């Protein structure tokens, strides 16, 4: 099955073509994205209206570029998969309407995909992972632990009570005047800092050991920067100390969940999965516990259309398809 995937839930307009065999194993033929970091940088965060307006301009060229890179035409496809939520509604609508137009014109079956399901399955694009597996999804919009029981069958074990981990990275980078998006900048800066130099409190959610909370770390950094000590503080030390706190607050519930469900494999996925310290710590702690950690390479950690094509191909393989009347759903639940 050769599937075109389209993703536009946030600030990336992406397309990919994957081929899935009968066993459901996927091979990525092409994957491309139009990145908008340069547009949103001036605002220190994503401006939804600018994101959707730019998707309108870039979506068709990105799809055409992807088809050309895969060496195929629309007539060579077996289906179209598109993100229908969760995300920014204006952004979602651009990809969804474009996909519906293609489905209408070609008669190809359409599969609407939950963006989180895409992130949960992304590790399968490059690794052989037996199900069930535990997945930690950490991105700019989401932080949650899911048991991936089968394609289409996911059980949420825990999630953030407030900010997403990526949101905390971005907000702290903004507070420190480091630029946008903040995750990679903090990751790079932290390499030359001392993670034990600044005291950052680690939050635990009372009575819910598999849940997360990141608003406290953000407030701690803001308070520190406003204080007298904040004036002379090394930014590298602060970045390293903040990152260490976030990593610990992600790793502890993940290991607790792995023990609770006795998961052999822990998949780390979503934009924050690109964080070098998180990859290092989770891999080490998982190994010490007799478990394996897998994480996609950077291009499949952040938003991409290959993961959407993969999730959609399995819906189509199960005989499911969506009517052209499906709508975007900003708060779509999994
Ligand atoms: O998955 P993604 O591309 O978009 C969402 O669905 O949110 O994730 C983007 C997030 C941003 O918050 C960004 O700062 C964060 O991933 N990120 C990182 C790193 N690279 C990207 N966070 C920490 N360390 C990184 N190296
Ligand atoms: Zn995402």
Coordinates of C-alpha atoms and ligand atoms in Angstrom, one line a residue:
X1 CA 0.0 0.0 0.0
X2 CA 1.4 3.4 -1.0
X3 CA 0.1 6.2 1.1
X4 CA 0.5 10.0 0.9
X5 CA 0.5 11.5 4.4
X6 CA -0.2 15.2 5.0
X7 CA 0.4 17.0 8.3
X8 CA -0.3 20.7 9.1
X9 CA -1.5 20.7 12.8
X10 CA 0.9 23.3 14.0
X11 CA 3.7 25.3 12.3
X12 CA 5.0 22.7 9.9
X13 CA 3.4 21.8 6.6
X14 CA 4.6 18.3 5.8
X15 CA 4.0 15.6 3.3
X16 CA 5.4 12.0 3.0
X17 CA 5.0 8.9 1.0
X18 CA 5.3 5.6 2.6
X19 CA 4.9 2.0 1.4
X20 CA 3.4 -0.5 3.8
X21 CA 3.6 -4.3 3.2
X22 CA 1.0 -6.8 4.2
X23 CA 2.5 -7.3 7.6
X24 CA 2.2 -3.5 8.2
X25 CA 6.0 -2.8 8.0
X26 CA 6.5 0.6 6.5
X27 CA 9.3 2.1 4.3
X28 CA 9.5 5.9 3.9
X29 CA 9.9 6.8 0.2
X30 CA 10.0 10.5 0.7
X31 CA 9.3 13.0 3.5
X32 CA 9.4 16.8 3.3
X33 CA 8.3 19.8 5.3
X34 CA 8.1 23.6 5.1
X35 CA 9.4 24.9 8.4
X36 CA 8.1 28.3 9.7
X37 CA 10.6 29.0 12.5
X38 CA 11.9 32.1 10.7
X39 CA 8.4 33.5 10.6
X40 CA 7.5 32.9 14.3
X41 CA 10.9 33.7 15.8
X42 CA 10.2 37.4 15.9
X43 CA 7.2 36.7 18.2
X44 CA 8.9 34.2 20.5
X45 CA 6.2 31.7 19.8
X46 CA 3.8 30.4 17.2
X47 CA 1.2 32.9 15.9
X48 CA -1.7 30.7 14.8
X49 CA -3.0 33.1 12.1
X50 CA 0.5 33.3 10.5
X51 CA 0.9 29.6 10.6
X52 CA -2.3 28.8 8.7
X53 CA -1.8 31.6 6.2
X54 CA 1.7 30.2 5.4
X55 CA 0.3 26.6 5.1
X56 CA -2.0 27.9 2.4
X57 CA 1.1 29.0 0.4
X58 CA 3.3 26.0 1.1
X59 CA 1.1 22.9 1.3
X60 CA 0.8 22.3 -2.5
X61 CA 4.6 22.8 -3.3
X62 CA 5.5 20.5 -0.3
X63 CA 3.2 17.7 -1.6
X64 CA 4.5 18.1 -5.2
X65 CA 8.1 18.1 -3.9
X66 CA 7.4 14.8 -2.0
X67 CA 5.7 13.1 -5.0
X68 CA 8.7 14.1 -7.2
X69 CA 11.2 12.8 -4.6
X70 CA 9.4 9.5 -4.4
X71 CA 9.2 9.3 -8.1
X72 CA 5.5 8.8 -8.2
X73 CA 2.3 10.4 -9.4
X74 CA -1.1 10.7 -7.7
X75 CA -2.2 7.8 -9.8
X76 CA 0.4 5.5 -8.1
X77 CA -1.1 6.1 -4.6
X78 CA -3.5 3.8 -2.7
X79 CA -4.7 6.3 -0.2
X80 CA -4.3 9.6 1.6
X81 CA -3.8 10.1 5.3
X82 CA -4.2 13.5 6.9
X83 CA -4.0 14.9 10.5
X84 CA -7.5 16.0 11.6
X85 CA -6.5 16.9 15.2
X86 CA -5.5 17.8 17.8
X87 CA -3.8 21.1 16.9
X88 CA -4.4 24.7 15.8
X89 CA -7.8 24.6 14.0
X90 CA -6.7 27.0 11.3
X91 CA -3.6 25.1 10.6
X92 CA -5.4 21.7 10.7
X93 CA -8.0 23.0 8.2
X94 CA -5.5 23.8 5.5
X95 CA -4.0 20.2 5.4
X96 CA -7.4 18.6 5.8
X97 CA -9.1 20.6 3.1
X98 CA -6.2 20.0 0.7
X99 CA -6.3 16.3 1.4
X100 CA -10.1 16.2 0.9
X101 CA -9.6 18.0 -2.4
X102 CA -7.1 15.4 -3.5
X103 CA -9.3 12.5 -2.4
X104 CA -12.3 14.0 -4.2
X105 CA -10.3 14.5 -7.4
X106 CA -8.6 11.1 -7.4
X107 CA -11.2 8.9 -5.8
X108 CA -8.6 7.7 -3.3
X109 CA -9.7 6.6 0.2
X110 CA -9.1 9.2 2.9
X111 CA -8.0 8.4 6.5
X112 CA -8.2 11.2 9.1
X113 CA -5.4 10.6 11.7
X114 CA -5.0 11.7 15.3
X115 CA -1.6 13.6 15.5
X116 CA -0.7 11.9 18.8
X117 CA -1.2 8.4 17.3
X118 CA 1.3 9.5 14.6
X119 CA 3.9 10.4 17.3
X120 CA 3.2 7.1 19.2
X121 CA 3.9 5.1 16.0
X122 CA 6.9 7.2 14.7
X123 CA 9.5 4.8 16.3
X124 CA 8.2 2.1 14.0
X125 CA 9.4 4.0 10.9
X126 CA 13.0 3.1 11.7
X127 CA 13.0 0.4 14.4
X128 CA 11.5 -3.0 14.9
X129 CA 9.5 -2.7 18.0
X130 CA 7.2 -5.5 19.3
X131 CA 3.8 -4.5 20.7
X132 CA 2.8 -3.8 23.3
X133 CA 5.3 -1.0 24.2
X134 CA 5.3 2.0 26.4
X135 CA 5.6 5.4 24.7
X136 CA 6.5 8.8 26.2
X137 CA 5.2 11.5 23.9
X138 CA 6.9 14.8 24.6
X139 CA 6.3 17.7 22.3
X140 CA 5.4 21.4 22.4
X141 CA 1.7 20.6 22.9
X142 CA 1.7 17.2 24.6
X143 CA 3.4 15.3 27.4
X144 CA 1.8 11.9 28.1
X145 CA 2.5 8.2 28.7
X146 CA 0.6 5.7 26.5
X147 CA 0.7 1.9 26.3
X148 CA 0.7 1.1 22.6
X149 CA -1.2 -2.2 22.6
X150 CA -1.8 -2.6 18.9
X151 CA -2.4 -0.3 15.9
X152 CA -5.5 1.6 16.8
X153 CA -5.4 0.5 20.4
X154 CA -3.8 2.9 22.9
X155 CA -4.2 3.3 26.7
X156 CA -3.3 6.5 28.4
X157 CA -1.4 5.9 31.6
X158 CA -0.5 9.5 32.6
X159 CA -0.3 13.1 31.2
X160 CA 0.7 16.6 32.2
X161 CA -1.6 18.5 34.5
X162 CA -0.4 21.9 33.0
X163 CA 2.3 22.8 30.5
X164 CA 3.8 20.4 28.0
X165 CA 7.5 19.7 28.4
X166 CA 8.3 21.4 25.1
X167 CA 6.2 24.4 26.2
X168 CA 8.4 24.7 29.3
X169 CA 11.6 24.6 27.2
X170 CA 10.2 27.3 24.9
X171 CA 8.9 29.5 27.7
X172 CA 12.1 29.3 29.7
X173 CA 14.2 30.1 26.6
X174 CA 12.0 33.1 26.1
X175 CA 12.4 34.3 29.7
X176 CA 16.2 33.9 29.3
X177 CA 16.1 35.9 26.0
X178 CA 17.6 32.9 24.1
X179 CA 15.3 32.9 21.1
X180 CA 12.8 30.5 19.5
X181 CA 12.2 27.5 19.4
X182 CA 13.8 27.1 22.8
X183 CA 14.3 23.4 23.1
X184 CA 17.3 23.0 20.9
X185 CA 18.9 26.2 22.1
X186 CA 18.7 25.1 25.8
X187 CA 19.9 21.6 24.9
X188 CA 23.0 23.1 23.1
X189 CA 23.7 25.7 25.9
X190 CA 23.3 23.2 28.7
X191 CA 26.3 21.2 27.3
X192 CA 28.7 23.8 28.7
X193 CA 26.8 24.4 32.0
X194 CA 26.7 22.8 35.5
X195 CA 23.4 21.0 36.1
X196 CA 23.9 21.1 39.8
X197 CA 24.7 24.9 40.0
X198 CA 21.1 26.2 40.3
X199 CA 18.5 24.6 42.6
X200 CA 15.3 23.9 40.6
X201 CA 12.5 22.1 42.5
X202 CA 11.2 18.9 41.0
X203 CA 7.4 18.7 41.0
X204 CA 5.5 15.5 41.7
X205 CA 1.7 15.2 41.2
X206 CA 0.3 14.1 44.5
X207 CA -1.4 10.7 44.3
X208 CA -0.7 10.4 40.6
X209 CA 2.9 9.1 40.1
X210 CA 2.4 8.7 36.3
X211 CA 1.4 12.4 35.8
X212 CA 3.6 15.4 35.1
X213 CA 3.6 19.0 36.0
X214 CA 6.0 21.7 34.5
X215 CA 4.4 25.0 35.4
X216 CA 6.5 25.1 38.7
X217 CA 9.9 24.8 37.0
X218 CA 9.0 27.6 34.6
X219 CA 7.9 29.8 37.6
X220 CA 11.1 28.9 39.5
X221 CA 13.2 30.1 36.6
X222 CA 11.2 33.3 36.2
X223 CA 11.5 34.1 39.9
X224 CA 15.2 33.4 39.9
X225 CA 15.8 35.7 36.9
X226 CA 14.0 38.5 38.6
X227 CA 16.0 38.1 41.8
X228 CA 19.4 39.7 42.6
X229 CA 21.2 36.4 42.1
X230 CA 19.7 36.2 38.6
X231 CA 21.7 39.1 37.3
X232 CA 25.1 37.3 37.6
X233 CA 23.8 33.8 36.9
X234 CA 25.5 31.9 34.1
X235 CA 23.0 31.2 31.4
X236 CA 24.7 27.9 30.6
X237 CA 24.4 26.8 34.3
X238 CA 20.7 27.8 34.4
X239 CA 20.0 26.0 31.1
X240 CA 21.7 22.9 32.4
X241 CA 20.0 23.0 35.8
X242 CA 16.5 23.6 34.3
X243 CA 17.0 20.8 31.7
X244 CA 18.2 18.4 34.3
X245 CA 15.1 19.0 36.4
X246 CA 12.8 18.5 33.4
X247 CA 14.6 15.4 32.3
X248 CA 14.3 13.9 35.9
X249 CA 10.6 14.8 36.0
X250 CA 10.1 13.0 32.7
X251 CA 12.2 9.9 33.4
X252 CA 10.8 9.1 36.9
X253 CA 7.1 8.6 35.9
X254 CA 8.2 6.8 32.7
X255 CA 10.2 4.2 34.6
X256 CA 7.4 3.9 37.2
X257 CA 4.9 3.2 34.3
X258 CA 7.3 0.7 32.7
X259 CA 7.5 -1.2 36.0
X260 CA 3.7 -1.0 36.5
X261 CA 2.9 -2.5 33.1
X262 CA 6.1 -4.5 32.8
X263 CA 7.0 -3.0 29.4
X264 CA 10.2 -4.4 27.8
X265 CA 10.5 -1.4 25.4
X266 CA 10.1 2.3 26.1
X267 CA 9.6 4.5 23.0
X268 CA 10.6 8.1 23.3
X269 CA 8.8 10.3 20.8
X270 CA 7.7 13.9 20.0
X271 CA 9.9 17.0 19.5
X272 CA 11.4 17.0 22.9
X273 CA 12.6 13.4 22.2
X274 CA 15.4 15.2 20.3
X275 CA 16.8 16.4 23.6
X276 CA 20.2 14.8 24.1
X277 CA 20.2 14.7 27.9
X278 CA 16.7 13.1 27.9
X279 CA 17.8 10.4 25.4
X280 CA 20.9 9.7 27.4
X281 CA 19.2 9.5 30.8
X282 CA 16.1 7.5 29.7
X283 CA 18.3 5.0 27.8
X284 CA 20.6 4.6 30.8
X285 CA 17.8 4.2 33.4
X286 CA 15.8 1.9 31.1
X287 CA 18.9 -0.3 30.6
X288 CA 19.7 -0.4 34.3
X289 CA 16.1 -1.7 34.7
X290 CA 16.5 -4.4 32.0
X291 CA 14.5 -2.5 29.4
X292 CA 15.2 -1.1 26.0
X293 CA 14.7 2.5 24.9
X294 CA 14.0 3.4 21.2
X295 CA 13.7 6.9 19.8
X296 CA 13.2 8.1 16.2
X297 CA 15.9 10.1 14.5
X298 CA 15.4 13.9 14.8
X299 CA 13.3 14.2 11.6
X300 CA 10.7 11.8 12.9
X301 CA 10.8 13.1 16.5
X302 CA 9.4 16.5 15.5
X303 CA 6.2 16.9 13.5
X304 CA 6.4 15.0 10.2
X305 CA 4.0 13.4 7.7
X306 CA 5.6 10.0 7.6
X307 CA 4.2 9.1 11.0
X308 CA 0.7 10.3 9.9
X309 CA 1.0 8.2 6.7
X310 CA 1.9 5.2 8.9
X311 CA -1.0 5.6 11.2
X312 CA -3.4 6.2 8.3
X313 CA -2.1 3.2 6.3
X314 CA -3.1 1.0 9.3
X315 CA -6.6 2.5 9.4
X316 CA -6.9 1.8 5.7
X317 CA -5.5 -1.7 6.0
X318 CA -8.2 -2.4 8.6
X319 CA -10.7 -1.4 6.0
X320 CA -11.5 2.0 7.6
X321 CA -11.9 5.2 5.6
X322 CA -13.4 8.6 6.3
X323 CA -16.1 10.5 4.5
X324 CA -15.2 13.7 2.8
X325 CA -17.4 15.4 5.4
X326 CA -14.9 14.9 8.3
X327 CA -14.0 18.1 10.1
X328 CA -10.8 19.3 11.9
X329 CA -11.0 18.8 15.6
X330 CA -8.7 21.1 17.6
X331 CA -9.1 19.0 20.8
X332 CA -9.4 15.5 19.3
X333 CA -8.9 12.9 22.0
X334 CA -7.1 9.6 21.5
Ligands
LIG1 O1 6.6 17.5 18.1 P1 6.9 18.9 17.8 O2 7.7 19.3 16.5 O3 5.6 19.8 17.7 C1 4.5 19.6 18.5 O4 3.7 18.8 18.2 O5 4.5 20.3 19.5 O6 7.7 19.5 19.1 C2 8.2 20.8 19.1 C3 8.8 21.0 20.5 C4 9.2 22.5 20.8 O7 8.6 22.8 22.0 C5 10.7 22.4 20.8 O8 11.3 23.4 21.7 C6 10.9 21.0 21.3 O9 10.0 20.2 20.7 N1 12.3 20.6 21.0 C7 13.2 20.3 22.0 C8 14.4 19.9 21.3 N2 14.2 20.0 20.0 C9 12.9 20.4 19.8 N3 13.2 20.3 23.3 C10 14.3 20.0 24.0 N4 15.4 19.7 23.4 C11 15.6 19.6 22.1 N5 16.8 19.3 21.5
LIG2 ZN1 3.6 16.9 17.3

